[in-house]
PDB file of C-alpha atoms and ligand atoms in Angstrom:
ATOM      1  CA  MET A  61      13.117  -0.067  -0.112  1.00  0.00           C
ATOM      2  CA  ARG A  62      11.480   2.059  -2.783  1.00  0.00           C
ATOM      3  CA  LEU A  63       7.911   1.043  -3.536  1.00  0.00           C
ATOM      4  CA  ILE A  64       5.039   2.291  -5.640  1.00  0.00           C
ATOM      5  CA  LEU A  65       1.438   1.537  -4.678  1.00  0.00           C
ATOM      6  CA  LEU A  66      -0.834   1.485  -7.713  1.00  0.00           C
ATOM      7  CA  GLY A  67      -4.601   1.203  -7.966  1.00  0.00           C
ATOM      8  CA  PRO A  68      -7.635   3.439  -8.416  1.00  0.00           C
ATOM      9  CA  PRO A  69      -8.714   6.037  -5.855  1.00  0.00           C
ATOM     10  CA  GLY A  70     -10.419   4.284  -2.944  1.00  0.00           C
ATOM     11  CA  ALA A  71      -8.433   1.053  -3.442  1.00  0.00           C
ATOM     12  CA  GLY A  72      -6.843   1.357   0.006  1.00  0.00           C
ATOM     13  CA  LYS A  73      -3.370   2.625  -0.987  1.00  0.00           C
ATOM     14  CA  GLY A  74      -3.296   5.198   1.833  1.00  0.00           C
ATOM     15  CA  THR A  75      -4.428   2.687   4.468  1.00  0.00           C
ATOM     16  CA  GLN A  76      -1.825   0.117   3.458  1.00  0.00           C
ATOM     17  CA  ALA A  77       0.929   2.723   3.089  1.00  0.00           C
ATOM     18  CA  ASN A  78       0.243   3.862   6.669  1.00  0.00           C
ATOM     19  CA  ARG A  79       1.051   0.404   7.979  1.00  0.00           C
ATOM     20  CA  LEU A  80       4.089  -0.091   5.754  1.00  0.00           C
ATOM     21  CA  ILE A  81       5.705   3.168   6.879  1.00  0.00           C
ATOM     22  CA  GLU A  82       5.625   1.872  10.483  1.00  0.00           C
ATOM     23  CA  LYS A  83       6.999  -1.492   9.483  1.00  0.00           C
ATOM     24  CA  TYR A  84       9.825  -0.292   7.241  1.00  0.00           C
ATOM     25  CA  ARG A  85      10.410   3.124   8.837  1.00  0.00           C
ATOM     26  CA  ILE A  86      10.303   4.867   5.485  1.00  0.00           C
ATOM     27  CA  PRO A  87       8.042   7.789   4.557  1.00  0.00           C
ATOM     28  CA  GLN A  88       4.849   7.629   2.509  1.00  0.00           C
ATOM     29  CA  LEU A  89       5.050  10.144  -0.311  1.00  0.00           C
ATOM     30  CA  SER A  90       1.463  10.926  -1.246  1.00  0.00           C
ATOM     31  CA  THR A  91       1.107  13.584  -3.922  1.00  0.00           C
ATOM     32  CA  GLY A  92      -2.579  13.910  -2.943  1.00  0.00           C
ATOM     33  CA  ASP A  93      -1.600  14.732   0.688  1.00  0.00           C
ATOM     34  CA  MET A  94       1.140  17.120  -0.458  1.00  0.00           C
ATOM     35  CA  LEU A  95      -1.246  18.897  -2.831  1.00  0.00           C
ATOM     36  CA  ARG A  96      -3.955  19.128  -0.142  1.00  0.00           C
ATOM     37  CA  ALA A  97      -1.363  20.692   2.200  1.00  0.00           C
ATOM     38  CA  ALA A  98      -0.394  23.154  -0.554  1.00  0.00           C
ATOM     39  CA  VAL A  99      -4.064  24.053  -1.078  1.00  0.00           C
ATOM     40  CA  ALA A 100      -4.589  24.517   2.687  1.00  0.00           C
ATOM     41  CA  ALA A 101      -1.498  26.740   2.905  1.00  0.00           C
ATOM     42  CA  ALA A 102      -2.557  28.649  -0.240  1.00  0.00           C
ATOM     43  CA  THR A 103       0.915  28.312  -1.767  1.00  0.00           C
ATOM     44  CA  PRO A 104       1.268  29.198  -5.490  1.00  0.00           C
ATOM     45  CA  ILE A 105       1.060  25.458  -6.344  1.00  0.00           C
ATOM     46  CA  GLY A 106      -1.957  25.075  -4.060  1.00  0.00           C
ATOM     47  CA  LEU A 107      -3.727  27.969  -5.729  1.00  0.00           C
ATOM     48  CA  GLN A 108      -3.129  26.401  -9.141  1.00  0.00           C
ATOM     49  CA  ALA A 109      -4.189  22.906  -8.038  1.00  0.00           C
ATOM     50  CA  LYS A 110      -7.309  23.708  -5.967  1.00  0.00           C
ATOM     51  CA  ALA A 111      -9.984  23.875  -8.656  1.00  0.00           C
ATOM     52  CA  VAL A 112      -8.501  20.964 -10.612  1.00  0.00           C
ATOM     53  CA  MET A 113      -8.542  18.755  -7.517  1.00  0.00           C
ATOM     54  CA  GLU A 114     -12.045  19.767  -6.503  1.00  0.00           C
ATOM     55  CA  ALA A 115     -13.257  18.781  -9.971  1.00  0.00           C
ATOM     56  CA  GLY A 116     -11.565  15.364  -9.648  1.00  0.00           C
ATOM     57  CA  ALA A 117      -9.203  15.985 -12.579  1.00  0.00           C
ATOM     58  CA  LEU A 118      -5.429  15.503 -12.653  1.00  0.00           C
ATOM     59  CA  VAL A 119      -2.990  18.247 -11.722  1.00  0.00           C
ATOM     60  CA  SER A 120      -0.321  18.842 -14.392  1.00  0.00           C
ATOM     61  CA  ASP A 121       2.574  16.392 -14.696  1.00  0.00           C
ATOM     62  CA  GLU A 122       4.984  19.307 -14.342  1.00  0.00           C
ATOM     63  CA  ILE A 123       3.657  20.253 -10.897  1.00  0.00           C
ATOM     64  CA  VAL A 124       3.571  16.761  -9.402  1.00  0.00           C
ATOM     65  CA  VAL A 125       6.933  15.725 -10.900  1.00  0.00           C
ATOM     66  CA  GLY A 126       8.477  18.874  -9.380  1.00  0.00           C
ATOM     67  CA  ILE A 127       6.946  18.085  -5.973  1.00  0.00           C
ATOM     68  CA  ILE A 128       8.233  14.498  -6.007  1.00  0.00           C
ATOM     69  CA  ASN A 129      11.672  15.478  -7.277  1.00  0.00           C
ATOM     70  CA  ASP A 130      12.070  17.839  -4.310  1.00  0.00           C
ATOM     71  CA  ARG A 131      10.584  15.377  -1.817  1.00  0.00           C
ATOM     72  CA  ILE A 132      12.779  12.379  -2.664  1.00  0.00           C
ATOM     73  CA  GLY A 133      15.832  14.568  -2.133  1.00  0.00           C
ATOM     74  CA  GLU A 134      14.913  15.146   1.533  1.00  0.00           C
ATOM     75  CA  ALA A 135      16.822  13.422   4.331  1.00  0.00           C
ATOM     76  CA  ASP A 136      14.036  11.083   5.500  1.00  0.00           C
ATOM     77  CA  ALA A 137      13.597   9.626   1.997  1.00  0.00           C
ATOM     78  CA  GLN A 138      17.190   8.497   1.631  1.00  0.00           C
ATOM     79  CA  ARG A 139      16.554   5.014   3.088  1.00  0.00           C
ATOM     80  CA  GLY A 140      13.546   4.530   0.825  1.00  0.00           C
ATOM     81  CA  PHE A 141       9.926   5.567   0.408  1.00  0.00           C
ATOM     82  CA  ILE A 142       6.451   4.445  -0.560  1.00  0.00           C
ATOM     83  CA  LEU A 143       4.880   6.387  -3.408  1.00  0.00           C
ATOM     84  CA  ASP A 144       1.105   6.663  -3.070  1.00  0.00           C
ATOM     85  CA  GLY A 145      -0.855   8.386  -5.861  1.00  0.00           C
ATOM     86  CA  PHE A 146       2.223   8.943  -8.008  1.00  0.00           C
ATOM     87  CA  PRO A 147       2.974   8.236 -10.841  1.00  0.00           C
ATOM     88  CA  ARG A 148      -0.503   8.701 -12.307  1.00  0.00           C
ATOM     89  CA  THR A 149       0.442   9.049 -15.985  1.00  0.00           C
ATOM     90  CA  VAL A 150       3.041   7.349 -18.166  1.00  0.00           C
ATOM     91  CA  ALA A 151       4.819  10.724 -18.486  1.00  0.00           C
ATOM     92  CA  GLN A 152       5.102  10.875 -14.675  1.00  0.00           C
ATOM     93  CA  ALA A 153       6.425   7.285 -14.596  1.00  0.00           C
ATOM     94  CA  GLU A 154       9.062   8.142 -17.196  1.00  0.00           C
ATOM     95  CA  ALA A 155      10.033  11.300 -15.282  1.00  0.00           C
ATOM     96  CA  LEU A 156      10.366   9.206 -12.108  1.00  0.00           C
ATOM     97  CA  ASP A 157      12.596   6.678 -13.901  1.00  0.00           C
ATOM     98  CA  ALA A 158      14.822   9.525 -15.094  1.00  0.00           C
ATOM     99  CA  MET A 159      15.050  11.284 -11.702  1.00  0.00           C
ATOM    100  CA  LEU A 160      15.912   8.040  -9.909  1.00  0.00           C
ATOM    101  CA  ALA A 161      18.442   6.998 -12.577  1.00  0.00           C
ATOM    102  CA  ALA A 162      20.148  10.391 -12.189  1.00  0.00           C
ATOM    103  CA  LYS A 163      20.637   9.533  -8.489  1.00  0.00           C
ATOM    104  CA  GLY A 164      21.732   5.941  -9.254  1.00  0.00           C
ATOM    105  CA  LEU A 165      18.536   4.605  -7.658  1.00  0.00           C
ATOM    106  CA  LYS A 166      15.690   2.355  -8.762  1.00  0.00           C
ATOM    107  CA  ILE A 167      12.232   1.178  -7.754  1.00  0.00           C
ATOM    108  CA  ASP A 168      12.126  -2.232  -6.039  1.00  0.00           C
ATOM    109  CA  ALA A 169       8.498  -2.997  -6.846  1.00  0.00           C
ATOM    110  CA  ALA A 170       5.245  -1.497  -8.079  1.00  0.00           C
ATOM    111  CA  ILE A 171       2.349  -3.165  -6.278  1.00  0.00           C
ATOM    112  CA  GLU A 172      -1.101  -2.908  -7.792  1.00  0.00           C
ATOM    113  CA  LEU A 173      -4.098  -3.176  -5.469  1.00  0.00           C
ATOM    114  CA  LYS A 174      -6.606  -4.797  -7.801  1.00  0.00           C
ATOM    115  CA  VAL A 175     -10.199  -3.786  -7.086  1.00  0.00           C
ATOM    116  CA  ASP A 176     -13.660  -3.952  -8.586  1.00  0.00           C
ATOM    117  CA  ALA A 177     -14.310  -0.427  -9.894  1.00  0.00           C
ATOM    118  CA  GLN A 178     -18.087  -0.835  -9.432  1.00  0.00           C
ATOM    119  CA  LYS A 179     -17.630  -1.396  -5.694  1.00  0.00           C
ATOM    120  CA  LEU A 180     -15.321   1.561  -5.207  1.00  0.00           C
ATOM    121  CA  VAL A 181     -18.091   4.150  -5.275  1.00  0.00           C
ATOM    122  CA  GLY A 182     -19.712   2.406  -2.260  1.00  0.00           C
ATOM    123  CA  ARG A 183     -16.362   2.328  -0.506  1.00  0.00           C
ATOM    124  CA  ILE A 184     -15.822   6.036  -1.009  1.00  0.00           C
ATOM    125  CA  VAL A 185     -19.340   6.865   0.235  1.00  0.00           C
ATOM    126  CA  ASN A 186     -18.352   4.976   3.434  1.00  0.00           C
ATOM    127  CA  ARG A 187     -15.062   6.891   3.691  1.00  0.00           C
ATOM    128  CA  ALA A 188     -16.959  10.183   3.590  1.00  0.00           C
ATOM    129  CA  ALA A 189     -19.545   8.948   6.153  1.00  0.00           C
ATOM    130  CA  GLU A 190     -16.814   7.694   8.520  1.00  0.00           C
ATOM    131  CA  ALA A 191     -14.917  10.983   8.331  1.00  0.00           C
ATOM    132  CA  GLU A 192     -18.111  12.886   9.051  1.00  0.00           C
ATOM    133  CA  ALA A 193     -19.012  10.618  12.016  1.00  0.00           C
ATOM    134  CA  ALA A 194     -15.497  11.113  13.451  1.00  0.00           C
ATOM    135  CA  GLY A 195     -15.895  14.884  13.172  1.00  0.00           C
ATOM    136  CA  LEU A 196     -13.150  15.013  10.542  1.00  0.00           C
ATOM    137  CA  PRO A 197     -13.371  17.163   7.416  1.00  0.00           C
ATOM    138  CA  VAL A 198     -14.766  15.288   4.423  1.00  0.00           C
ATOM    139  CA  ARG A 199     -12.656  15.561   1.289  1.00  0.00           C
ATOM    140  CA  LYS A 200     -14.533  17.595  -1.318  1.00  0.00           C
ATOM    141  CA  ASP A 201     -13.415  15.113  -3.959  1.00  0.00           C
ATOM    142  CA  ASP A 202     -15.008  12.230  -2.015  1.00  0.00           C
ATOM    143  CA  ASP A 203     -18.392  13.451  -3.198  1.00  0.00           C
ATOM    144  CA  PRO A 204     -19.788  10.492  -5.248  1.00  0.00           C
ATOM    145  CA  GLU A 205     -20.124  12.516  -8.472  1.00  0.00           C
ATOM    146  CA  VAL A 206     -16.582  13.929  -8.228  1.00  0.00           C
ATOM    147  CA  PHE A 207     -15.357  10.465  -7.298  1.00  0.00           C
ATOM    148  CA  LYS A 208     -16.747   9.114 -10.579  1.00  0.00           C
ATOM    149  CA  THR A 209     -14.694  11.758 -12.424  1.00  0.00           C
ATOM    150  CA  ARG A 210     -11.588  10.644 -10.479  1.00  0.00           C
ATOM    151  CA  LEU A 211     -12.247   7.025 -11.431  1.00  0.00           C
ATOM    152  CA  ALA A 212     -12.667   8.032 -15.084  1.00  0.00           C
ATOM    153  CA  ALA A 213      -9.314   9.893 -14.922  1.00  0.00           C
ATOM    154  CA  TYR A 214      -7.779   6.745 -13.481  1.00  0.00           C
ATOM    155  CA  PHE A 215      -8.974   4.543 -16.323  1.00  0.00           C
ATOM    156  CA  ARG A 216      -8.116   7.141 -18.969  1.00  0.00           C
ATOM    157  CA  ASP A 217      -4.629   8.170 -17.763  1.00  0.00           C
ATOM    158  CA  THR A 218      -3.401   5.994 -14.929  1.00  0.00           C
ATOM    159  CA  ALA A 219      -4.319   2.478 -15.984  1.00  0.00           C
ATOM    160  CA  ALA A 220      -1.468   2.661 -18.543  1.00  0.00           C
ATOM    161  CA  VAL A 221       1.074   3.082 -15.720  1.00  0.00           C
ATOM    162  CA  THR A 222       0.629  -0.568 -14.681  1.00  0.00           C
ATOM    163  CA  PRO A 223       1.939  -1.984 -17.999  1.00  0.00           C
ATOM    164  CA  HIS A 224       4.914   0.427 -17.723  1.00  0.00           C
ATOM    165  CA  TYR A 225       6.061  -1.446 -14.602  1.00  0.00           C
ATOM    166  CA  ALA A 226       4.979  -4.864 -15.898  1.00  0.00           C
ATOM    167  CA  ALA A 227       7.317  -4.344 -18.873  1.00  0.00           C
ATOM    168  CA  LYS A 228      10.171  -3.722 -16.430  1.00  0.00           C
ATOM    169  CA  GLY A 229       9.357  -6.906 -14.478  1.00  0.00           C
ATOM    170  CA  LEU A 230       8.542  -4.825 -11.382  1.00  0.00           C
ATOM    171  CA  LEU A 231       4.768  -5.312 -11.184  1.00  0.00           C
ATOM    172  CA  GLN A 232       3.203  -7.316  -8.344  1.00  0.00           C
ATOM    173  CA  GLU A 233      -0.546  -7.747  -7.993  1.00  0.00           C
ATOM    174  CA  VAL A 234      -2.504  -7.978  -4.753  1.00  0.00           C
ATOM    175  CA  ASP A 235      -6.262  -8.501  -4.288  1.00  0.00           C
ATOM    176  CA  GLY A 236      -7.418  -5.153  -2.911  1.00  0.00           C
ATOM    177  CA  MET A 237     -11.032  -6.278  -2.357  1.00  0.00           C
ATOM    178  CA  ALA A 238     -10.063  -8.499   0.589  1.00  0.00           C
ATOM    179  CA  SER A 239     -10.213  -7.228   4.198  1.00  0.00           C
ATOM    180  CA  ILE A 240      -7.626  -4.654   5.284  1.00  0.00           C
ATOM    181  CA  ALA A 241      -5.835  -7.386   7.302  1.00  0.00           C
ATOM    182  CA  ASP A 242      -5.800  -9.821   4.371  1.00  0.00           C
ATOM    183  CA  VAL A 243      -4.530  -7.169   1.953  1.00  0.00           C
ATOM    184  CA  ALA A 244      -1.808  -6.339   4.502  1.00  0.00           C
ATOM    185  CA  ALA A 245      -0.851 -10.032   4.722  1.00  0.00           C
ATOM    186  CA  SER A 246      -0.664 -10.327   0.909  1.00  0.00           C
ATOM    187  CA  LEU A 247       1.506  -7.219   0.760  1.00  0.00           C
ATOM    188  CA  ASP A 248       3.836  -8.602   3.442  1.00  0.00           C
ATOM    189  CA  LYS A 249       4.176 -11.805   1.445  1.00  0.00           C
ATOM    190  CA  VAL A 250       5.067  -9.929  -1.740  1.00  0.00           C
ATOM    191  CA  LEU A 251       7.565  -7.750   0.117  1.00  0.00           C
ATOM    192  CA  SER A 252       9.234 -10.641   1.913  1.00  0.00           C
ATOM    193  CA  ASN A 253       9.817 -12.309  -1.448  1.00  0.00           C
ATOM    194  CA  LEU A 254      11.568  -9.191  -2.727  1.00  0.00           C
ATOM    195  CA  SER A 255      14.541  -9.213  -0.398  1.00  0.00           C
TER     196      SER A 255
HETATM  197  P1  AMP B 126      -5.368  11.285  -4.083  1.00  0.00           P
HETATM  198  O1  AMP B 126      -5.397  11.678  -2.645  1.00  0.00           O
HETATM  199  O2  AMP B 126      -4.132  10.507  -4.439  1.00  0.00           O
HETATM  200  O3  AMP B 126      -6.626  10.594  -4.535  1.00  0.00           O
HETATM  201  O4  AMP B 126      -5.259  12.645  -4.939  1.00  0.00           O
HETATM  202  C1  AMP B 126      -6.263  13.643  -4.841  1.00  0.00           C
HETATM  203  C2  AMP B 126      -6.214  14.550  -6.069  1.00  0.00           C
HETATM  204  O5  AMP B 126      -4.930  15.187  -6.141  1.00  0.00           O
HETATM  205  C3  AMP B 126      -6.357  13.837  -7.401  1.00  0.00           C
HETATM  206  O6  AMP B 126      -7.714  13.623  -7.740  1.00  0.00           O
HETATM  207  C4  AMP B 126      -5.671  14.830  -8.347  1.00  0.00           C
HETATM  208  O7  AMP B 126      -6.493  15.964  -8.576  1.00  0.00           O
HETATM  209  C5  AMP B 126      -4.500  15.291  -7.494  1.00  0.00           C
HETATM  210  N1  AMP B 126      -3.308  14.421  -7.666  1.00  0.00           N
HETATM  211  C6  AMP B 126      -2.712  13.640  -6.702  1.00  0.00           C
HETATM  212  N2  AMP B 126      -1.656  12.992  -7.196  1.00  0.00           N
HETATM  213  C7  AMP B 126      -1.571  13.336  -8.512  1.00  0.00           C
HETATM  214  C8  AMP B 126      -0.700  12.980  -9.580  1.00  0.00           C
HETATM  215  N3  AMP B 126       0.313  12.099  -9.384  1.00  0.00           N
HETATM  216  N4  AMP B 126      -0.919  13.544 -10.798  1.00  0.00           N
HETATM  217  C9  AMP B 126      -1.920  14.429 -10.998  1.00  0.00           C
HETATM  218  N5  AMP B 126      -2.787  14.793 -10.053  1.00  0.00           N
HETATM  219  C10 AMP B 126      -2.631  14.266  -8.812  1.00  0.00           C
END
């Protein structure tokens, strides 16, 4: 199963992907996680991406497409994967279509977690507070001001990705404002209807 989780930052894509990887035994491919690892390891890509990420802007299509192209070729991704945070622009979606077509593969569904953008800022303030309370590092880009920039990038560049998959008949919508358990149940329902 090859899935894409769509929705603005803070919509719960990471949380839901974590459960789905257990259920389907396929990896979550999060470009945000991969970029954060590259920044932490100070690789050449990490050095390029650091300031862009801290400002809440988008890293170049070329970098993230390259990362995903390499990652989907790895052994654990051969049975499928869940893309989280990619594609974030129409150019990335088109590059993904081309790289999968070259391997004779396709996406089974793109699932959009639909959320109220106004409420997301509150959600992200909670995420930062919870991380702090648990003694975990707080993401620099979870600062409320930077988060607003990330949301603006979403509406400017990423919102157009949803129609890309709708046009292919692959888009499924789930209410992302419900509880984590209810969102999980809606996702399970969508996925059981796929096979
Ligand atoms: P995320 O964890 O998905 O919210 O991503 C954190 C940050 O990484 C984003 O704000 C961007 O700076 C960068 N990033 C992650 N995925 C992408 C992508 N597909 N395209 C461009 N930038 C990305």
